[in-house]
């Protein structure tokens, strides 16, 4: 069965650069979520989209933005990168707004140097 | 603030033993979910227990939920070296936004 696809798997950027992470949810899932997981930390919710509209917002810095496109894929845009942005970024998708469980992608490991 | 907190933070056992991890949370929930994460890898959904359920089984996994105490436990029976991973509980409450809130995770090491 198709899973949540994230790209790229690894990304190295310098401070103050921008990065774009992509997520392709499971077909027919109606909600996409972005999470950030710092080293040794639990995943923190950033933002979600329900049927291509922004749904909930968590601890997402103003330097980050995200959107979901007509084909349901989502992109997380990160500007003015800081060393502290180095983390694993997960995308997840769900049906029924998450009530029945989430499926997570394998994540993008972002390293800011 | 964290919704779920896990106990213990780290657990080391021998292969064949049982592993029990506990999770506490603070608010009402619709369901509680357990996830597994191998080092630096993705989160894998293990089991979901609804707020009106008290116990659920899946293979060697047994999850209990006590909504009066706002706590859950994950039991892995007859552990294997391949069970070595971090285990997270996460709560879902649609009146507080439709997102999962994760706890701190338990790092389980199963020694062969």
PDB file of C-alpha atoms in Angstrom:
ATOM      1  CA  UNK A   1       0.000   0.000   0.000  1.00  0.00           C
ATOM      2  CA  UNK A   2       1.161   3.525  -0.707  1.00  0.00           C
ATOM      3  CA  UNK A   3       2.594   5.384   2.255  1.00  0.00           C
ATOM      4  CA  UNK A   4       3.300   9.017   2.975  1.00  0.00           C
ATOM      5  CA  UNK A   5       6.198  10.105   0.803  1.00  0.00           C
ATOM      6  CA  UNK A   6       8.566  12.832   1.899  1.00  0.00           C
ATOM      7  CA  UNK A   7      11.375  14.421  -0.011  1.00  0.00           C
ATOM      8  CA  UNK A   8      14.200  14.927   0.276  1.00  0.00           C
ATOM      9  CA  UNK A   9      15.319  12.392   2.876  1.00  0.00           C
ATOM     10  CA  UNK A  10      18.296  14.483   3.880  1.00  0.00           C
ATOM     11  CA  UNK A  11      19.045  18.164   3.400  1.00  0.00           C
ATOM     12  CA  UNK A  12      22.016  20.249   4.405  1.00  0.00           C
ATOM     13  CA  UNK A  13      21.686  24.021   4.347  1.00  0.00           C
ATOM     14  CA  UNK A  14      23.704  26.934   5.593  1.00  0.00           C
ATOM     15  CA  UNK A  15      22.458  29.508   8.068  1.00  0.00           C
ATOM     16  CA  UNK A  16      20.141  32.099   6.554  1.00  0.00           C
ATOM     17  CA  UNK A  17      19.352  29.904   3.551  1.00  0.00           C
ATOM     18  CA  UNK A  18      15.895  28.635   2.674  1.00  0.00           C
ATOM     19  CA  UNK A  19      14.639  25.083   2.468  1.00  0.00           C
ATOM     20  CA  UNK A  20      11.530  23.481   1.011  1.00  0.00           C
ATOM     21  CA  UNK A  21      10.306  20.109   2.192  1.00  0.00           C
ATOM     22  CA  UNK A  22       7.704  18.161   0.288  1.00  0.00           C
ATOM     23  CA  UNK A  23       5.074  15.695   1.390  1.00  0.00           C
ATOM     24  CA  UNK A  24       2.793  13.446  -0.636  1.00  0.00           C
ATOM     25  CA  UNK A  25      -0.009  12.083   1.536  1.00  0.00           C
ATOM     26  CA  UNK A  26      -1.820   8.810   1.169  1.00  0.00           C
ATOM     27  CA  UNK A  27      -4.493   9.097  -1.535  1.00  0.00           C
ATOM     28  CA  UNK A  28      -7.943  10.015  -0.186  1.00  0.00           C
ATOM     29  CA  UNK A  29      -6.563  11.139   3.150  1.00  0.00           C
ATOM     30  CA  UNK A  30      -8.123  14.481   3.972  1.00  0.00           C
ATOM     31  CA  UNK A  31      -5.622  15.937   6.436  1.00  0.00           C
ATOM     32  CA  UNK A  32      -1.882  16.588   6.312  1.00  0.00           C
ATOM     33  CA  UNK A  33       0.240  17.431   9.335  1.00  0.00           C
ATOM     34  CA  UNK A  34       3.795  18.656   9.797  1.00  0.00           C
ATOM     35  CA  UNK A  35       5.853  17.826  12.875  1.00  0.00           C
ATOM     36  CA  UNK A  36       9.347  18.814  13.965  1.00  0.00           C
ATOM     37  CA  UNK A  37      11.495  16.530  16.114  1.00  0.00           C
ATOM     38  CA  UNK A  38      14.703  17.900  17.555  1.00  0.00           C
ATOM     39  CA  UNK A  39      17.486  15.573  18.721  1.00  0.00           C
ATOM     40  CA  UNK A  40      16.310  13.499  21.662  1.00  0.00           C
ATOM     41  CA  UNK A  41      12.955  15.269  21.756  1.00  0.00           C
ATOM     42  CA  UNK A  42       9.392  14.264  21.106  1.00  0.00           C
ATOM     43  CA  UNK A  43       7.707  15.386  17.884  1.00  0.00           C
ATOM     44  CA  UNK A  44       6.188  18.856  18.059  1.00  0.00           C
ATOM     45  CA  UNK A  45       3.188  19.798  15.965  1.00  0.00           C
ATOM     46  CA  UNK A  46       3.791  22.616  13.494  1.00  0.00           C
ATOM     47  CA  UNK A  47       0.777  22.967  11.232  1.00  0.00           C
ATOM     48  CA  UNK A  48      -1.978  21.005   9.526  1.00  0.00           C
ATOM     49  CA  UNK A  49      -4.236  21.249   6.514  1.00  0.00           C
ATOM     50  CA  UNK A  50      -7.704  19.821   6.071  1.00  0.00           C
ATOM     51  CA  UNK A  51      -8.916  19.558   2.504  1.00  0.00           C
ATOM     52  CA  UNK A  52      -6.214  22.002   1.399  1.00  0.00           C
ATOM     53  CA  UNK A  53      -7.165  24.659   3.933  1.00  0.00           C
ATOM     54  CA  UNK A  54      -5.005  25.463   6.937  1.00  0.00           C
ATOM     55  CA  UNK A  55      -6.598  23.761   9.900  1.00  0.00           C
ATOM     56  CA  UNK A  56      -4.512  24.043  13.056  1.00  0.00           C
ATOM     57  CA  UNK A  57      -1.322  25.825  13.904  1.00  0.00           C
ATOM     58  CA  UNK A  58       1.173  24.780  16.528  1.00  0.00           C
ATOM     59  CA  UNK A  59       4.627  25.982  17.421  1.00  0.00           C
ATOM     60  CA  UNK A  60       5.591  27.000  13.912  1.00  0.00           C
ATOM     61  CA  UNK A  61       8.024  29.916  13.673  1.00  0.00           C
ATOM     62  CA  UNK A  62       7.033  32.918  11.580  1.00  0.00           C
ATOM     63  CA  UNK A  63       9.996  32.092   9.319  1.00  0.00           C
ATOM     64  CA  UNK A  64       8.201  28.916   8.274  1.00  0.00           C
ATOM     65  CA  UNK A  65       5.185  28.655   6.036  1.00  0.00           C
ATOM     66  CA  UNK A  66       3.323  25.773   4.524  1.00  0.00           C
ATOM     67  CA  UNK A  67       0.639  25.101   1.999  1.00  0.00           C
ATOM     68  CA  UNK A  68      -1.279  22.263   0.483  1.00  0.00           C
ATOM     69  CA  UNK A  69      -1.784  22.167  -3.246  1.00  0.00           C
ATOM     70  CA  UNK A  70      -4.650  21.090  -5.468  1.00  0.00           C
ATOM     71  CA  UNK A  71      -3.114  17.623  -5.867  1.00  0.00           C
ATOM     72  CA  UNK A  72      -3.028  17.366  -2.034  1.00  0.00           C
ATOM     73  CA  UNK A  73       0.733  17.397  -1.733  1.00  0.00           C
ATOM     74  CA  UNK A  74       2.079  19.804   0.841  1.00  0.00           C
ATOM     75  CA  UNK A  75       5.237  21.847   1.138  1.00  0.00           C
ATOM     76  CA  UNK A  76       6.916  23.301   4.207  1.00  0.00           C
ATOM     77  CA  UNK A  77       8.968  26.369   3.399  1.00  0.00           C
ATOM     78  CA  UNK A  78      11.631  27.446   5.860  1.00  0.00           C
ATOM     79  CA  UNK A  79      13.489  30.720   5.469  1.00  0.00           C
ATOM     80  CA  UNK A  80      16.360  32.413   7.288  1.00  0.00           C
ATOM     81  CA  UNK A  81      17.430  29.052   8.618  1.00  0.00           C
ATOM     82  CA  UNK A  82      19.026  28.892  12.039  1.00  0.00           C
ATOM     83  CA  UNK A  83      21.214  26.211  13.594  1.00  0.00           C
ATOM     84  CA  UNK A  84      18.331  25.354  15.912  1.00  0.00           C
ATOM     85  CA  UNK A  85      16.173  24.390  12.952  1.00  0.00           C
ATOM     86  CA  UNK A  86      18.267  21.254  12.525  1.00  0.00           C
ATOM     87  CA  UNK A  87      15.787  18.460  13.158  1.00  0.00           C
ATOM     88  CA  UNK A  88      13.739  15.667  11.674  1.00  0.00           C
ATOM     89  CA  UNK A  89      10.648  16.981   9.940  1.00  0.00           C
ATOM     90  CA  UNK A  90       7.777  14.587   9.612  1.00  0.00           C
ATOM     91  CA  UNK A  91       4.729  14.779   7.496  1.00  0.00           C
ATOM     92  CA  UNK A  92       1.696  12.671   8.334  1.00  0.00           C
ATOM     93  CA  UNK A  93      -1.678  12.187   6.751  1.00  0.00           C
ATOM     94  CA  UNK A  94      -4.970  10.909   8.044  1.00  0.00           C
ATOM     95  CA  UNK A  95      -8.542  10.253   7.119  1.00  0.00           C
ATOM     96  CA  UNK A  96     -11.365  11.687   9.167  1.00  0.00           C
ATOM     97  CA  UNK A  97      -9.230  14.497  10.556  1.00  0.00           C
ATOM     98  CA  UNK A  98      -7.042  12.096  12.480  1.00  0.00           C
ATOM     99  CA  UNK A  99      -9.740  10.345  14.458  1.00  0.00           C
ATOM    100  CA  UNK A 100      -8.695   6.923  13.169  1.00  0.00           C
ATOM    101  CA  UNK A 101      -4.936   7.307  13.383  1.00  0.00           C
ATOM    102  CA  UNK A 102      -2.132   8.893  11.449  1.00  0.00           C
ATOM    103  CA  UNK A 103       0.367   7.568   8.941  1.00  0.00           C
ATOM    104  CA  UNK A 104       3.752   9.209   9.128  1.00  0.00           C
ATOM    105  CA  UNK A 105       6.337   9.573   6.405  1.00  0.00           C
ATOM    106  CA  UNK A 106       9.954   8.633   6.936  1.00  0.00           C
ATOM    107  CA  UNK A 107      10.878  12.232   7.559  1.00  0.00           C
ATOM    108  CA  UNK A 108      13.365  14.735   6.195  1.00  0.00           C
ATOM    109  CA  UNK A 109      16.494  15.259   8.213  1.00  0.00           C
ATOM    110  CA  UNK A 110      17.493  18.891   7.944  1.00  0.00           C
ATOM    111  CA  UNK A 111      20.955  19.915   9.042  1.00  0.00           C
ATOM    112  CA  UNK A 112      21.761  23.606   9.205  1.00  0.00           C
ATOM    113  CA  UNK A 113      25.473  24.404   9.278  1.00  0.00           C
TER     114      UNK A 113
ATOM    115  CA  UNK B   1       3.227  22.131  27.702  1.00  0.00           C
ATOM    116  CA  UNK B   2       3.499  18.439  27.024  1.00  0.00           C
ATOM    117  CA  UNK B   3       0.243  16.577  26.904  1.00  0.00           C
ATOM    118  CA  UNK B   4       1.661  13.162  27.454  1.00  0.00           C
ATOM    119  CA  UNK B   5       4.582  12.199  29.584  1.00  0.00           C
ATOM    120  CA  UNK B   6       6.184   8.801  29.556  1.00  0.00           C
ATOM    121  CA  UNK B   7       7.671   6.708  32.255  1.00  0.00           C
ATOM    122  CA  UNK B   8      10.311   5.379  32.309  1.00  0.00           C
ATOM    123  CA  UNK B   9      12.404   7.504  29.987  1.00  0.00           C
ATOM    124  CA  UNK B  10      14.708   4.576  29.331  1.00  0.00           C
ATOM    125  CA  UNK B  11      14.298   0.847  29.851  1.00  0.00           C
ATOM    126  CA  UNK B  12      16.820  -1.939  29.354  1.00  0.00           C
ATOM    127  CA  UNK B  13      15.717  -5.565  29.476  1.00  0.00           C
ATOM    128  CA  UNK B  14      16.821  -9.002  28.300  1.00  0.00           C
ATOM    129  CA  UNK B  15      15.307 -10.706  25.316  1.00  0.00           C
ATOM    130  CA  UNK B  16      12.260 -12.719  26.328  1.00  0.00           C
ATOM    131  CA  UNK B  17      11.301 -10.408  29.167  1.00  0.00           C
ATOM    132  CA  UNK B  18       8.240  -8.186  29.143  1.00  0.00           C
ATOM    133  CA  UNK B  19       8.529  -4.414  28.791  1.00  0.00           C
ATOM    134  CA  UNK B  20       6.013  -2.029  30.272  1.00  0.00           C
ATOM    135  CA  UNK B  21       5.887   1.648  29.429  1.00  0.00           C
ATOM    136  CA  UNK B  22       3.521   4.150  30.964  1.00  0.00           C
ATOM    137  CA  UNK B  23       2.063   7.375  29.688  1.00  0.00           C
ATOM    138  CA  UNK B  24       0.171  10.107  31.489  1.00  0.00           C
ATOM    139  CA  UNK B  25      -1.762  12.938  29.932  1.00  0.00           C
ATOM    140  CA  UNK B  26      -3.516  16.033  31.115  1.00  0.00           C
ATOM    141  CA  UNK B  27      -6.671  16.747  29.169  1.00  0.00           C
ATOM    142  CA  UNK B  28      -9.660  14.892  27.775  1.00  0.00           C
ATOM    143  CA  UNK B  29      -9.013  12.673  24.804  1.00  0.00           C
ATOM    144  CA  UNK B  30     -10.848  10.962  21.962  1.00  0.00           C
ATOM    145  CA  UNK B  31      -8.130   8.375  21.646  1.00  0.00           C
ATOM    146  CA  UNK B  32      -4.573   7.593  22.621  1.00  0.00           C
ATOM    147  CA  UNK B  33      -2.079   6.160  20.179  1.00  0.00           C
ATOM    148  CA  UNK B  34       1.267   4.452  20.578  1.00  0.00           C
ATOM    149  CA  UNK B  35       4.057   4.866  18.057  1.00  0.00           C
ATOM    150  CA  UNK B  36       7.435   3.289  17.634  1.00  0.00           C
ATOM    151  CA  UNK B  37      10.498   5.039  16.279  1.00  0.00           C
ATOM    152  CA  UNK B  38      13.771   3.397  15.405  1.00  0.00           C
ATOM    153  CA  UNK B  39      16.739   5.669  15.865  1.00  0.00           C
ATOM    154  CA  UNK B  40      16.397   8.694  13.601  1.00  0.00           C
ATOM    155  CA  UNK B  41      13.719   7.045  11.533  1.00  0.00           C
ATOM    156  CA  UNK B  42      10.012   7.527  10.950  1.00  0.00           C
ATOM    157  CA  UNK B  43       7.184   7.013  13.398  1.00  0.00           C
ATOM    158  CA  UNK B  44       5.294   3.765  12.998  1.00  0.00           C
ATOM    159  CA  UNK B  45       1.747   3.531  14.294  1.00  0.00           C
ATOM    160  CA  UNK B  46       1.356   0.586  16.659  1.00  0.00           C
ATOM    161  CA  UNK B  47      -2.068   0.759  18.218  1.00  0.00           C
ATOM    162  CA  UNK B  48      -4.949   3.145  18.863  1.00  0.00           C
ATOM    163  CA  UNK B  49      -7.202   2.878  21.887  1.00  0.00           C
ATOM    164  CA  UNK B  50     -10.380   4.928  22.096  1.00  0.00           C
ATOM    165  CA  UNK B  51     -11.462   6.766  25.198  1.00  0.00           C
ATOM    166  CA  UNK B  52     -14.305   4.301  25.784  1.00  0.00           C
ATOM    167  CA  UNK B  53     -11.988   1.294  25.612  1.00  0.00           C
ATOM    168  CA  UNK B  54     -10.018  -0.056  28.538  1.00  0.00           C
ATOM    169  CA  UNK B  55      -7.740  -2.604  26.916  1.00  0.00           C
ATOM    170  CA  UNK B  56      -6.602  -3.518  23.449  1.00  0.00           C
ATOM    171  CA  UNK B  57      -4.337  -6.214  22.070  1.00  0.00           C
ATOM    172  CA  UNK B  58      -2.322  -6.473  18.890  1.00  0.00           C
ATOM    173  CA  UNK B  59       0.047  -9.405  18.607  1.00  0.00           C
ATOM    174  CA  UNK B  60       2.574  -9.098  21.434  1.00  0.00           C
ATOM    175  CA  UNK B  61       1.299  -5.632  22.333  1.00  0.00           C
ATOM    176  CA  UNK B  62      -1.216  -4.902  25.041  1.00  0.00           C
ATOM    177  CA  UNK B  63      -2.418  -1.392  25.742  1.00  0.00           C
ATOM    178  CA  UNK B  64      -4.522  -0.296  28.664  1.00  0.00           C
ATOM    179  CA  UNK B  65      -6.239   3.021  29.191  1.00  0.00           C
ATOM    180  CA  UNK B  66      -7.495   4.476  32.453  1.00  0.00           C
ATOM    181  CA  UNK B  67      -9.290   7.709  31.690  1.00  0.00           C
ATOM    182  CA  UNK B  68     -10.004   8.367  35.374  1.00  0.00           C
ATOM    183  CA  UNK B  69      -6.270   8.470  36.035  1.00  0.00           C
ATOM    184  CA  UNK B  70      -5.464   9.906  32.611  1.00  0.00           C
ATOM    185  CA  UNK B  71      -2.906   7.199  32.008  1.00  0.00           C
ATOM    186  CA  UNK B  72      -2.091   4.417  29.596  1.00  0.00           C
ATOM    187  CA  UNK B  73       0.382   1.592  29.512  1.00  0.00           C
ATOM    188  CA  UNK B  74       1.993  -0.349  26.702  1.00  0.00           C
ATOM    189  CA  UNK B  75       3.115  -3.878  27.418  1.00  0.00           C
ATOM    190  CA  UNK B  76       5.367  -5.730  25.003  1.00  0.00           C
ATOM    191  CA  UNK B  77       5.487  -9.391  25.848  1.00  0.00           C
ATOM    192  CA  UNK B  78       8.341 -11.786  25.071  1.00  0.00           C
ATOM    193  CA  UNK B  79      10.517  -8.932  23.842  1.00  0.00           C
ATOM    194  CA  UNK B  80      12.998  -9.352  21.026  1.00  0.00           C
ATOM    195  CA  UNK B  81      16.179  -7.495  20.170  1.00  0.00           C
ATOM    196  CA  UNK B  82      14.285  -6.072  17.174  1.00  0.00           C
ATOM    197  CA  UNK B  83      11.913  -4.302  19.586  1.00  0.00           C
ATOM    198  CA  UNK B  84      14.750  -1.931  20.504  1.00  0.00           C
ATOM    199  CA  UNK B  85      13.379   1.518  19.670  1.00  0.00           C
ATOM    200  CA  UNK B  86      11.766   4.588  21.204  1.00  0.00           C
ATOM    201  CA  UNK B  87       8.088   4.334  21.994  1.00  0.00           C
ATOM    202  CA  UNK B  88       5.836   7.372  22.127  1.00  0.00           C
ATOM    203  CA  UNK B  89       2.309   7.832  23.278  1.00  0.00           C
ATOM    204  CA  UNK B  90       0.245  10.529  21.634  1.00  0.00           C
ATOM    205  CA  UNK B  91      -3.180  11.843  22.458  1.00  0.00           C
ATOM    206  CA  UNK B  92      -5.887  13.041  20.108  1.00  0.00           C
ATOM    207  CA  UNK B  93      -8.690  15.343  21.174  1.00  0.00           C
ATOM    208  CA  UNK B  94     -10.721  16.959  18.448  1.00  0.00           C
ATOM    209  CA  UNK B  95     -12.003  19.723  20.726  1.00  0.00           C
ATOM    210  CA  UNK B  96      -8.437  20.938  21.136  1.00  0.00           C
ATOM    211  CA  UNK B  97      -7.508  20.901  17.487  1.00  0.00           C
ATOM    212  CA  UNK B  98      -7.223  17.918  15.216  1.00  0.00           C
ATOM    213  CA  UNK B  99      -3.618  17.026  15.905  1.00  0.00           C
ATOM    214  CA  UNK B 100      -1.689  14.454  17.881  1.00  0.00           C
ATOM    215  CA  UNK B 101       0.178  15.640  20.931  1.00  0.00           C
ATOM    216  CA  UNK B 102       3.154  13.492  21.755  1.00  0.00           C
ATOM    217  CA  UNK B 103       4.699  12.568  25.050  1.00  0.00           C
ATOM    218  CA  UNK B 104       8.381  12.317  25.833  1.00  0.00           C
ATOM    219  CA  UNK B 105       9.008   8.770  24.699  1.00  0.00           C
ATOM    220  CA  UNK B 106      10.580   5.717  26.311  1.00  0.00           C
ATOM    221  CA  UNK B 107      13.818   4.406  24.898  1.00  0.00           C
ATOM    222  CA  UNK B 108      13.674   0.630  25.054  1.00  0.00           C
ATOM    223  CA  UNK B 109      16.772  -1.498  24.684  1.00  0.00           C
ATOM    224  CA  UNK B 110      16.335  -5.235  24.439  1.00  0.00           C
ATOM    225  CA  UNK B 111      19.583  -7.113  24.915  1.00  0.00           C
ATOM    226  CA  UNK B 112      20.013 -10.403  23.074  1.00  0.00           C
TER     227      UNK B 112
END
